[in-house]
Amino acid sequence: MPEFRYNILTGEWVIIATERSKRPIEFAQSVVRPCLPMHDPNCPFCPGNESHTTAEIERRNAPDGTWQTRVIKNKFPALDELAKPDHGGDFFHTRINGFGVHEVVVDSPRHDATITRLSLPDIETILYTYRSRYRALELDERVKHIIIFKNNGDKAGSSLIHPHSQIIATPIVSGQVDARISTTREYRKASGRCLICDMVRSEIESNRRIVDKNEHFASFLPYAALSSYHTWVFPLRHNAHFGRIEDEEITALAQILRNVIRGHERLLNYPDYNFVVRSAPVGCANDDYHWYISIIPRLSKTAGFEIGSNIYINGTLPETGALNLRNIIDVLKDDM
């Protein structure tokens, strides 16, 4: 029987409709992925073509002097770094000039390097790059929020094949983020504790939706997941800001990200996916939030009901999805 489930963090209702569920193999994409070369001479992100990209902001090099990650300005930015975030309009027509920073992180010199093809030290390098840019951008007094994300594949919104991530810093905080912070503040006011810390502890204790766990992180399918195999990764240490992640946590995060994404790939036949680091706004008190990562396989499309109601229909019971994903991750760990 279908049921409504409420997500205590996001304030969203979800319909879990298992009668519409699909076996994991039925999520397989119909498009066959081409076999990619390690280097594409026509790709602007491949080594040797550095002059074809916009200004380089930062790079991290391997011991042999070759680069491992590069950060560049987005050639087609959504926002203007030179604009002043001046306010205008009236009560019904509020506006702010389109100031913002839009950067691209080239994740690897390899054209064919997905996260699961990289070594753990390579993934750590990407995460160190994220942290470095987060810390640099939060120093700009105009910046109020920093979003780090990866669009992997056409269905996820990617326009280039070469593995890359993006970082956008904005002078505003979205209503969605404001609402979540209000929820966590109200919970702390009533209980004296962090809502997200309590939620993560509850998930670990029940173990019904846990996918993977190590000393510093736990990943699980939310009780009211918006879509099939939507996965959250939370730090076990309370921390509102991704920029405060510690070195040993970066190592642990690299491990759990590779495990989860490998699990998605094997179970769901290499789906396109979005990867988002959800962090507190700049200047937000550490008690008011708890950063985390969402990994969203693109297995279905948003349709009229979702648009009209903002209630999503998930055809996979999160408990079943977590079991499927956990079992395949355990097998993959044994093969390593």
Tab-separated table of C-alpha atoms in Angstrom, residues 132 157 197 207 215 259 287:
chain	number	residue	atom	x	y	z
A	132	SER	CA	40.569	25.324	-0.484
A	157	GLY	CA	22.829	18.591	-16.729
A	197	CYS	CA	23.007	14.759	14.762
A	207	ASN	CA	20.413	0.321	10.631
A	215	GLU	CA	34.819	6.332	11.627
A	259	ASN	CA	31.903	3.124	-2.143
A	287	ASP	CA	24.959	25.259	16.113
